[in-house]
XYZ file of C-alpha atoms in Angstrom:
691
model
C 0.000 0.000 0.000
C 1.300 3.442 -0.934
C 2.384 5.784 1.830
C -0.095 8.599 2.514
C 1.535 11.998 2.884
C 0.217 13.974 5.843
C -0.614 17.660 5.589
C 0.624 20.066 8.272
C -2.296 22.324 9.149
C -3.672 24.044 12.247
C -0.495 23.260 14.139
C -0.462 19.493 13.636
C 0.250 16.750 11.113
C -3.051 15.560 9.673
C -3.473 12.372 7.597
C -5.510 12.639 4.413
C -8.665 10.688 3.691
C -9.600 8.875 0.503
C -7.512 7.533 -2.342
C -5.964 10.840 -3.264
C -3.474 11.502 -6.057
C -0.738 8.940 -6.681
C 2.881 10.021 -6.782
C 5.389 8.018 -8.825
C 9.117 7.495 -8.942
C 9.940 9.388 -12.143
C 12.868 7.073 -12.908
C 11.333 3.619 -12.315
C 7.607 4.338 -12.517
C 7.035 2.751 -9.097
C 4.317 4.119 -6.806
C 5.737 6.269 -4.008
C 2.843 7.753 -2.079
C -0.530 9.445 -2.305
C -1.621 12.989 -1.460
C -5.014 14.542 -0.955
C -6.270 17.982 -0.141
C -9.942 17.422 -0.851
C -12.456 18.507 1.752
C -9.987 20.593 3.743
C -11.326 23.545 5.702
C -9.179 26.191 4.076
C -11.097 29.000 5.747
C -9.959 27.695 9.145
C -6.430 27.060 7.887
C -6.015 30.634 6.647
C -7.707 32.051 9.750
C -5.316 30.075 11.967
C -2.387 31.503 10.018
C -3.685 35.049 10.450
C -4.572 34.809 14.152
C -1.711 32.647 15.389
C 1.152 32.780 12.887
C 0.786 36.436 11.957
C 0.564 37.554 15.570
C 3.684 35.593 16.510
C 5.747 36.890 13.607
C 4.676 40.537 13.467
C 5.593 41.084 17.127
C 9.168 40.040 16.358
C 11.635 42.614 15.058
C 13.397 42.362 11.709
C 16.576 41.467 13.577
C 14.843 38.629 15.423
C 13.208 37.339 12.264
C 16.519 37.510 10.408
C 18.288 35.550 13.141
C 15.453 33.016 12.986
C 16.112 32.575 9.250
C 19.833 32.182 9.898
C 19.174 29.504 12.497
C 16.821 27.704 10.104
C 19.342 27.921 7.254
C 22.098 26.479 9.444
C 19.804 23.669 10.568
C 18.776 22.746 7.022
C 22.316 23.030 5.719
C 23.424 20.535 8.344
C 20.701 18.107 7.258
C 20.737 18.838 3.518
C 22.265 15.527 2.391
C 19.218 13.552 3.545
C 17.071 15.296 0.913
C 19.209 14.288 -2.069
C 18.068 10.630 -2.291
C 14.458 11.859 -2.178
C 15.173 14.409 -4.898
C 16.589 11.701 -7.174
C 13.141 10.081 -7.204
C 11.872 13.094 -9.175
C 14.408 12.445 -11.952
C 16.742 15.198 -10.755
C 20.497 14.625 -11.017
C 22.933 15.558 -8.275
C 23.514 18.917 -9.966
C 19.781 19.476 -10.364
C 19.251 18.597 -6.707
C 22.064 20.914 -5.625
C 20.336 23.816 -7.388
C 17.055 22.953 -5.693
C 18.224 22.030 -2.193
C 21.437 23.978 -1.572
C 20.139 26.835 -3.712
C 17.018 27.092 -1.574
C 18.998 27.009 1.659
C 21.363 29.626 0.225
C 18.377 31.903 -0.300
C 17.549 31.581 3.396
C 21.106 32.649 4.243
C 20.854 35.610 1.843
C 17.656 36.902 3.413
C 18.936 36.279 6.921
C 21.795 38.655 6.105
C 19.297 41.327 5.024
C 18.346 41.809 8.672
C 21.279 44.226 8.819
C 19.454 46.510 6.370
C 16.596 46.998 8.838
C 16.414 48.572 12.262
C 15.666 46.387 15.285
C 11.959 47.137 15.006
C 8.937 45.128 13.781
C 8.329 47.776 11.100
C 10.325 49.523 8.389
C 10.717 53.273 7.896
C 10.733 53.803 4.145
C 12.646 56.602 2.450
C 13.170 60.104 3.765
C 10.984 62.713 5.414
C 9.015 64.922 3.029
C 8.348 68.559 3.893
C 4.688 69.428 3.405
C 4.590 73.001 4.673
C 6.497 76.269 4.372
C 7.524 76.559 8.016
C 8.337 72.878 8.458
C 5.742 72.135 11.135
C 3.843 69.680 8.910
C 5.803 66.849 7.344
C 5.309 63.375 5.949
C 7.063 60.024 6.055
C 6.272 56.468 5.012
C 6.195 53.473 7.291
C 5.784 49.823 6.294
C 4.269 47.165 8.557
C 3.676 43.429 7.987
C 0.296 42.754 6.411
C -2.162 41.187 8.832
C -2.841 38.151 6.665
C -1.168 34.998 5.419
C 0.943 34.292 2.336
C -0.444 31.475 0.182
C 2.303 29.997 -1.990
C 1.188 27.850 -4.910
C 4.400 26.322 -6.219
C 5.485 24.382 -9.313
C 6.681 20.769 -9.503
C 10.168 21.467 -10.825
C 11.724 22.969 -7.671
C 10.043 21.397 -4.615
C 12.596 22.886 -2.200
C 13.893 26.095 -3.779
C 10.372 27.056 -4.843
C 9.278 26.906 -1.209
C 12.331 28.419 0.476
C 12.820 31.342 -1.928
C 9.337 32.551 -0.998
C 9.393 31.595 2.687
C 12.664 33.463 3.228
C 11.027 36.694 2.135
C 7.624 36.468 3.819
C 9.109 35.259 7.123
C 11.607 38.124 7.227
C 8.760 40.513 6.467
C 6.707 39.095 9.346
C 3.976 37.130 7.543
C 3.138 33.409 7.941
C 2.666 31.110 4.966
C 0.556 28.254 3.704
C 2.665 26.317 1.180
C 0.887 24.359 -1.555
C 3.540 22.500 -3.600
C 2.678 20.718 -6.836
C 1.253 17.243 -6.233
C 3.817 15.420 -8.421
C 6.796 16.211 -6.189
C 5.316 17.392 -2.877
C 6.898 14.360 -1.166
C 10.242 16.176 -1.229
C 8.735 19.415 0.102
C 7.037 17.483 2.889
C 10.293 15.789 3.917
C 11.910 19.173 4.538
C 8.843 20.703 6.208
C 8.772 17.771 8.649
C 12.273 18.681 9.743
C 11.482 22.410 9.899
C 8.498 21.811 12.172
C 10.402 19.329 14.333
C 13.232 21.842 14.799
C 10.948 24.252 16.655
C 12.757 27.188 15.079
C 9.645 28.816 13.618
C 6.908 30.123 15.929
C 3.530 28.422 15.945
C 1.419 29.126 12.876
C 4.307 30.488 10.795
C 4.172 27.590 8.314
C 1.451 25.230 7.110
C 1.687 22.663 4.315
C -0.939 21.272 1.958
C 0.472 18.394 -0.093
C -2.666 17.679 -2.132
C -4.549 19.544 -4.838
C -5.543 22.553 -2.753
C -8.842 23.076 -4.578
C -10.582 25.961 -2.817
C -7.478 27.295 -1.097
C -8.088 30.789 -2.528
C -11.814 30.938 -1.805
C -11.434 32.850 1.470
C -8.320 34.962 0.948
C -8.757 38.646 1.736
C -7.056 41.971 1.146
C -4.516 41.389 3.932
C -3.315 38.137 2.334
C -0.717 37.673 -0.383
C -0.982 34.966 -3.041
C 2.046 33.860 -5.029
C 1.827 31.508 -7.973
C 4.556 29.728 -9.917
C 3.572 27.578 -12.860
C 2.030 27.732 -16.296
C 0.922 31.074 -17.716
C -2.523 29.614 -18.474
C -3.183 28.466 -14.904
C -1.733 31.652 -13.439
C -3.992 33.882 -15.508
C -7.008 31.790 -14.524
C -6.240 32.106 -10.800
C -5.341 35.787 -11.010
C -8.673 36.450 -12.738
C -10.838 34.749 -10.122
C -13.668 37.122 -9.126
C -12.842 36.692 -5.439
C -9.212 37.724 -6.006
C -10.345 40.809 -7.928
C -13.178 41.788 -5.585
C -11.027 41.511 -2.472
C -8.089 43.310 -4.174
C -5.787 40.491 -3.068
C -2.094 41.004 -3.812
C -1.291 38.330 -6.404
C 2.269 37.724 -7.540
C 2.612 35.522 -10.613
C 5.803 33.974 -11.961
C 4.938 31.974 -15.067
C 6.829 29.801 -17.510
C 7.978 31.927 -20.404
C 9.654 31.695 -23.792
C 13.064 32.863 -22.655
C 15.654 33.504 -25.317
C 19.394 33.749 -25.703
C 21.103 35.919 -28.326
C 24.454 35.185 -29.925
C 26.067 38.529 -30.686
C 27.157 39.172 -34.297
C 30.755 39.503 -33.080
C 30.737 36.033 -31.465
C 32.031 34.013 -34.403
C 33.127 30.355 -33.995
C 36.748 31.367 -33.396
C 35.856 33.440 -30.296
C 35.527 32.473 -26.661
C 32.016 33.915 -26.675
C 30.799 31.386 -29.252
C 31.985 28.504 -27.077
C 30.398 30.086 -24.010
C 27.120 30.465 -25.866
C 26.991 26.808 -26.913
C 27.869 25.701 -23.391
C 25.190 27.921 -21.867
C 22.430 26.818 -24.238
C 23.324 23.164 -23.710
C 23.232 23.615 -19.956
C 19.827 25.285 -20.052
C 18.429 22.506 -22.245
C 19.645 19.687 -20.011
C 19.779 20.933 -16.407
C 16.578 19.782 -14.660
C 15.847 18.084 -18.020
C 14.810 21.488 -19.325
C 12.093 21.785 -16.658
C 13.007 25.306 -15.611
C 10.878 28.398 -15.927
C 14.085 30.216 -16.948
C 15.334 27.674 -19.522
C 16.312 28.866 -23.002
C 13.480 28.052 -25.422
C 14.494 30.306 -28.325
C 18.077 30.403 -29.627
C 18.498 33.584 -31.685
C 21.695 33.701 -33.774
C 23.126 35.664 -36.734
C 21.840 34.160 -39.983
C 25.376 33.383 -41.170
C 26.056 31.335 -38.020
C 22.943 29.156 -37.915
C 24.686 26.084 -39.309
C 27.710 26.418 -37.022
C 25.461 26.779 -33.947
C 23.343 23.799 -35.015
C 26.377 21.533 -35.474
C 28.189 22.660 -32.341
C 25.110 22.346 -30.140
C 24.123 18.982 -31.632
C 27.616 17.629 -31.000
C 27.409 18.686 -27.361
C 23.906 17.254 -26.941
C 25.131 13.962 -28.403
C 27.481 13.581 -25.439
C 24.701 14.035 -22.861
C 24.224 10.801 -20.929
C 20.653 10.096 -19.799
C 19.464 7.754 -17.067
C 19.049 7.106 -13.364
C 20.450 10.175 -11.539
C 22.042 7.919 -8.922
C 24.248 6.162 -11.481
C 27.752 7.543 -11.926
C 28.206 9.392 -15.210
C 24.545 10.291 -15.792
C 24.220 13.979 -16.702
C 20.482 14.246 -17.387
C 17.662 12.504 -15.562
C 13.997 12.111 -16.396
C 11.076 14.481 -16.504
C 9.102 14.688 -13.276
C 6.293 12.354 -14.391
C 4.760 10.493 -17.344
C 2.001 13.083 -17.288
C 4.566 15.807 -17.822
C 6.267 13.707 -20.527
C 3.026 13.529 -22.493
C 2.499 17.292 -22.164
C 5.991 18.034 -23.445
C 5.609 15.710 -26.421
C 2.281 17.340 -27.339
C 3.940 20.767 -27.359
C 6.891 19.424 -29.349
C 4.496 17.988 -31.913
C 2.874 21.397 -32.323
C 6.292 22.997 -32.774
C 7.130 20.456 -35.472
C 4.296 21.789 -37.648
C 6.331 24.909 -38.481
C 9.851 23.986 -37.365
C 12.294 21.384 -38.621
C 13.597 18.869 -36.089
C 17.378 18.916 -36.623
C 18.449 16.926 -33.575
C 16.619 14.237 -31.590
C 13.532 12.190 -32.332
C 9.944 11.702 -31.257
C 10.721 7.995 -30.914
C 11.736 7.098 -27.376
C 14.273 4.525 -28.471
C 17.375 6.173 -27.027
C 19.657 4.557 -24.496
C 19.253 5.274 -20.792
C 21.757 4.229 -18.125
C 20.551 2.200 -15.164
C 16.851 2.401 -15.981
C 14.099 1.388 -18.386
C 13.274 4.101 -20.930
C 9.615 3.018 -21.007
C 9.082 2.821 -17.250
C 10.707 6.161 -16.486
C 9.637 9.572 -17.785
C 12.735 9.956 -19.944
C 13.024 12.275 -22.936
C 16.131 12.938 -25.000
C 16.927 16.538 -26.043
C 15.232 17.834 -29.193
C 16.520 20.761 -31.254
C 14.340 22.528 -33.817
C 15.217 25.020 -36.566
C 12.916 27.844 -37.606
C 14.225 29.378 -40.844
C 11.637 32.162 -40.958
C 10.727 33.246 -37.395
C 8.835 36.367 -38.452
C 6.446 34.320 -40.584
C 6.385 31.038 -38.631
C 5.373 32.382 -35.263
C 4.242 29.356 -33.249
C 7.707 29.234 -31.701
C 6.915 32.547 -29.996
C 3.799 31.200 -28.282
C 4.269 27.439 -27.691
C 6.485 26.231 -24.885
C 7.602 22.631 -24.523
C 8.569 22.437 -20.846
C 11.439 20.011 -21.306
C 14.815 19.628 -23.071
C 13.581 21.328 -26.235
C 14.775 24.532 -27.915
C 14.548 26.187 -31.331
C 17.260 27.948 -33.357
C 16.243 30.963 -35.424
C 18.225 33.504 -37.502
C 18.432 37.282 -37.374
C 19.949 39.783 -39.832
C 20.906 42.602 -37.457
C 20.707 43.380 -33.759
C 17.417 45.257 -34.229
C 15.909 42.072 -35.667
C 17.283 40.109 -32.714
C 15.554 42.543 -30.358
C 12.290 42.231 -32.272
C 12.427 38.428 -32.164
C 13.285 38.417 -28.474
C 10.315 40.649 -27.709
C 7.926 38.516 -29.766
C 7.828 36.120 -26.795
C 5.492 38.719 -25.214
C 7.375 38.892 -21.958
C 9.845 36.543 -20.323
C 11.630 35.948 -17.049
C 15.083 36.180 -18.561
C 16.977 36.876 -21.749
C 20.701 36.713 -22.331
C 23.142 37.966 -24.901
C 26.643 36.620 -25.416
C 28.933 39.279 -26.851
C 32.288 40.913 -26.177
C 31.116 44.175 -27.714
C 29.601 46.442 -25.053
C 28.035 48.671 -27.718
C 26.066 45.674 -29.024
C 25.147 44.708 -25.467
C 23.899 48.218 -24.730
C 21.817 48.347 -27.903
C 20.230 45.002 -27.078
C 19.560 45.816 -23.419
C 17.906 49.158 -24.185
C 15.727 47.559 -26.841
C 14.802 44.370 -24.972
C 14.558 45.454 -21.327
C 10.871 46.320 -21.757
C 10.030 42.651 -22.345
C 12.346 40.777 -19.990
C 12.596 40.669 -16.213
C 16.315 39.973 -16.242
C 19.045 40.241 -18.888
C 22.379 38.430 -18.581
C 25.281 39.830 -20.577
C 27.806 37.016 -20.915
C 31.386 37.305 -22.119
C 34.841 35.903 -21.445
C 35.420 38.240 -18.501
C 32.243 37.410 -16.572
C 32.045 33.718 -17.462
C 34.171 32.380 -14.617
C 31.896 33.811 -11.947
C 28.628 34.149 -13.841
C 25.780 32.120 -12.345
C 24.332 31.645 -15.817
C 21.247 32.421 -17.830
C 18.887 30.278 -15.774
C 19.883 31.188 -12.217
C 17.816 33.858 -10.466
C 19.721 35.345 -7.535
C 18.184 36.038 -4.095
C 19.012 39.733 -4.007
C 17.941 40.368 -7.615
C 14.354 40.543 -8.837
C 12.938 37.359 -10.318
C 9.915 37.843 -12.547
C 8.975 39.341 -15.854
C 6.296 41.241 -17.758
C 3.525 39.936 -19.966
C 3.457 36.187 -20.430
C 5.889 35.805 -17.521
C 3.183 37.042 -15.166
C 4.049 40.659 -14.445
C 5.267 39.854 -10.933
C 8.466 39.999 -8.935
C 9.972 37.617 -6.410
C 13.014 37.944 -4.174
C 14.907 41.092 -5.194
C 16.361 41.794 -1.750
C 14.544 44.609 0.053
C 12.107 44.889 -2.857
C 10.808 41.391 -2.197
C 10.366 42.010 1.533
C 8.288 45.109 0.826
C 5.910 42.905 -1.177
C 4.592 41.566 2.142
C 4.446 44.930 3.889
C 1.767 47.611 3.831
C 3.127 51.073 3.086
C 1.320 53.853 4.944
C 1.943 57.586 4.599
C 2.204 59.360 7.952
C 1.603 63.080 8.298
C 2.110 65.343 11.308
C 4.687 67.455 13.082
C 8.350 66.400 12.941
C 8.178 65.704 16.671
C 5.138 63.452 16.341
C 6.621 61.553 13.399
C 9.865 61.088 15.330
C 7.850 59.406 18.063
C 5.871 57.288 15.577
C 8.780 56.111 13.421
C 11.568 55.840 15.960
C 13.717 57.912 13.595
C 14.496 61.559 14.350
C 12.908 63.887 11.810
C 14.593 67.161 10.903
C 12.953 70.020 12.772
C 11.619 67.918 15.640
C 12.039 69.045 19.238
C 15.221 67.680 20.695
C 15.595 66.028 24.089
C 18.094 68.011 26.151
C 20.418 66.084 28.428
C 23.314 67.373 30.514
C 25.555 64.385 29.697
C 27.367 64.418 26.343
C 26.051 61.599 24.088
C 29.595 60.275 23.598
C 29.645 59.529 27.338
C 26.649 57.180 27.005
C 26.370 53.519 26.083
C 24.164 52.269 23.262
C 21.194 51.398 25.496
C 21.338 54.745 27.323
C 20.916 56.873 24.218
C 17.418 57.860 23.153
C 16.294 58.834 19.652
C 15.856 62.616 19.638
C 18.421 63.248 22.353
C 20.228 66.440 21.339
C 23.509 68.138 22.241
C 23.938 71.837 21.441
C 27.606 72.605 20.942
C 29.694 75.687 21.539
C 29.975 78.115 18.590
C 32.842 79.217 16.371
C 33.297 82.375 14.305
C 34.805 81.619 10.899
C 38.016 83.394 9.843
C 39.973 83.705 6.617
C 42.815 81.875 8.405
C 40.477 78.869 8.881
C 39.922 78.669 5.137
C 43.573 79.217 4.164
C 44.838 76.676 6.680
C 42.356 74.050 5.519
C 43.324 74.663 1.885
C 46.972 74.099 2.764
C 46.285 70.975 4.836
C 43.849 69.385 2.388
C 45.447 70.566 -0.832
C 42.036 71.826 -1.976
C 42.804 75.216 -3.570
C 39.549 75.518 -5.522
C 39.215 79.135 -6.658
C 36.096 79.897 -4.560
C 38.110 79.249 -1.395
C 41.373 80.922 -2.339
C 40.915 83.545 -5.094
C 38.430 86.334 -4.342
C 39.182 87.968 -7.716
C 37.720 84.985 -9.595
C 34.200 85.108 -8.142
C 32.483 87.269 -10.772
C 29.608 85.398 -12.325
C 29.435 82.868 -9.506
C 26.839 82.446 -6.767
C 29.348 83.428 -4.080
C 29.511 86.853 -2.430
C 33.117 86.377 -1.380
C 35.683 83.833 -0.334
C 33.743 80.802 0.941
C 34.698 78.108 3.419
C 35.228 74.585 2.132
C 32.192 72.369 2.737
C 34.487 69.734 4.191
C 36.013 72.298 6.522
C 32.501 73.044 7.777
C 31.955 69.309 8.386
C 35.386 68.895 9.962
C 34.850 71.914 12.219
C 31.437 70.539 13.165
C 33.177 67.348 14.286
C 35.579 69.440 16.335
C 32.596 71.051 18.030
C 30.514 67.931 18.748
C 33.193 65.329 19.510
C 33.888 64.450 23.152
C 37.658 63.955 23.284
C 37.936 61.670 26.312
C 37.760 57.900 26.011
C 34.202 56.660 26.351
C 31.654 54.177 24.983
C 32.066 55.431 21.397
C 34.449 53.027 19.690
C 34.831 54.639 16.281
C 33.299 56.681 13.491
C 31.639 54.070 11.286
C 30.840 56.192 8.250
C 28.838 58.954 6.655
C 25.404 58.243 5.211
C 24.636 61.568 3.610
C 25.898 65.113 3.623
C 24.504 68.309 2.143
C 25.996 71.827 2.151
C 22.906 74.020 2.023
C 24.224 77.547 2.614
C 27.622 79.190 1.910
C 29.730 79.864 4.993
C 31.794 83.088 4.822
C 34.428 84.574 7.129
C 32.717 86.409 9.974
C 29.791 83.998 10.227
C 29.320 82.080 13.468
C 28.420 78.406 13.312
C 27.230 75.854 15.870
C 25.943 72.287 15.773
C 22.767 70.551 16.866
C 23.961 66.982 17.385
C 20.992 64.645 17.594
C 20.507 60.883 17.959
C 18.717 60.063 14.716
C 18.462 56.273 14.782
C 19.854 53.243 16.585
C 20.747 49.988 14.812
C 21.510 46.981 16.988
C 24.363 44.637 16.098
C 24.996 41.013 17.012
C 28.256 39.823 18.457
C 30.304 37.977 15.844
C 31.928 35.806 18.508
C 32.067 35.375 22.270
C 35.106 37.633 22.384
C 33.490 40.358 20.296
C 32.552 43.651 21.946
C 28.809 44.092 22.469
C 27.928 47.173 20.422
C 25.450 48.927 18.165
C 25.459 51.595 15.462
C 24.125 55.021 16.384
C 23.249 57.433 13.597
C 23.635 61.093 14.590
C 22.149 64.004 12.673
C 24.695 66.797 12.371
C 22.866 70.095 11.798
C 25.369 72.930 11.300
C 23.605 76.299 11.634
C 24.697 79.946 11.511
C 23.988 82.964 13.707
C 20.604 83.444 12.008
C 19.541 79.892 12.876
C 19.626 78.716 9.260
C 21.129 75.354 8.420
C 24.404 75.532 6.502
C 25.195 71.813 6.384
C 23.286 68.661 7.213
C 24.853 65.229 7.569
C 24.281 61.835 9.147
C 27.270 60.212 10.767
C 27.425 56.656 12.031
C 29.233 55.762 15.223
C 29.934 52.365 16.719
C 28.939 52.501 20.383
C 29.688 50.010 23.140
C 26.782 48.432 25.022
C 26.369 48.020 28.750
C 27.438 44.686 30.160
C 24.864 41.906 30.512
C 23.813 43.054 33.979
C 23.138 46.573 32.766
C 26.166 47.951 34.550
C 28.345 50.579 32.949
C 31.546 49.122 31.525
C 34.563 51.068 32.675
C 36.085 52.920 29.755
C 38.207 55.638 31.351
């Protein structure tokens, strides 16, 4: 009897009822298990996620959520090898499995590191303050908070691990729980990892639920606070995105669909160049990795018309060397498709392509040799290469995708034609161009960027470290316009914001300082008799302000700074050269103003401040002339906690200070944000001796 995969819902593992859907070993055809999601109370599942998971996550800070991701990534990395034998059952080779398993875990690590881009708060302050009034008493700022719903992830069969983790990493960092609905064909691998995640106890209750079966009705009760993500076919994605309930509730729906990605061989990349060899290698890899079952795989091979034959021969020769069979057998480089069902779908699409395109490599007959398996029992398919000699007239290639090891070569006359052909796919996740001519690359990018979510420019200099045409990176956006779904995944901070609600706040600078936890220019400062450099990280409060002594500027100040710095710009040193300029006379260097400000606000004695960490921004807003008197308002703008890198590391945080240099009239002459590294109190809250 086949094993029944349990679903993890409402905080517990729940067995499924009924026969369910049968899952097969893609290599041998043997029955593995059954899954079922019929009759599930999805309204209760989503409500549980909102009330329990959302509450637990949104009360955590970004730092805490990031550390949670790091802990989870370390745990999964330690256990990663146990998932490989399960992955092989889906027809994935060791390389394919590495992309899926280690790639997914790597995404967790990448998003864990993003915690350093956020303050230690459960919300995110977005952008800069906006002045909304003449006198500065009414200002605006944006804040972003986790949405109060649940993320529903409907994932594809081709990446059971990466497809889950690349989405979970983002929504968990943002503070939203998730219900994961992997594709039925390969959900056994997803479930194996989720079992370990739940058993680890790393995630708070309600943060993750898993539905291994069909999930029919899972979107029936989503609301405006929820986020739905879909990865799969463009047809299914459009159907789900167009559901009346999704539209009526204005549910955020992110779609990443299979697309007709293309790769361009630059006209300069002739067979005697390194770029030609790189191009052939890249196309071959994208046809055979994951047996072509990648939403980013190259489906259209666009080459100069005089190089069609050379590309066909070179690619065919490389495909001929591709060994197919059981992924667990040494020497096998390409496994099977994920299922016989998928095999039939791919062959149907290939048959449609053959109506307008000539098959120049491969065969519809499944009589090829496989290593360590039976070609008829497993879902094996050898690579197939088509040739379209007239892609502007024979246009099926721009609308039919065979989701397997199948691609089509087509010619172009000039780079403008290549751009036109690339864009005829009506939107894709990725396009690439292989060229050593940056002018050609620029022309292509500017012409094709409208239709492609990502463009890889490949040449001999980037090849050694390039991750390739088909590899979306965690901190770069993954998605594309048109057929590709019009959505975005990952993308670093951009992806996190997808799960946050942006709200515009309006009020006085003082009120917005209190609301955001970030000092707003013009807000009332908090006076304190102790210099801020004498205080530890925990003792400093946002808005705390130190008013410095004043200094009257002299010509000697300017001359001396010019001699020390070597900056003899005419406005500082030659009063006879100022006609036609905005200056009324010799003007102080902006960097002298900043340096003098430091001289005024710095506390010289040893204290909790360890070092100046950097300068975020600096503006010189009013000329400073000899005879003017300047002072500084030195204000705690923001505090960013830091973790200890080791037991021996000093406990510290980063304090951002606003440096407001003003003149005798009270007007600001310079405005800057400096970052200082400040020691923390010891664990008992006692002051650490620093004198």
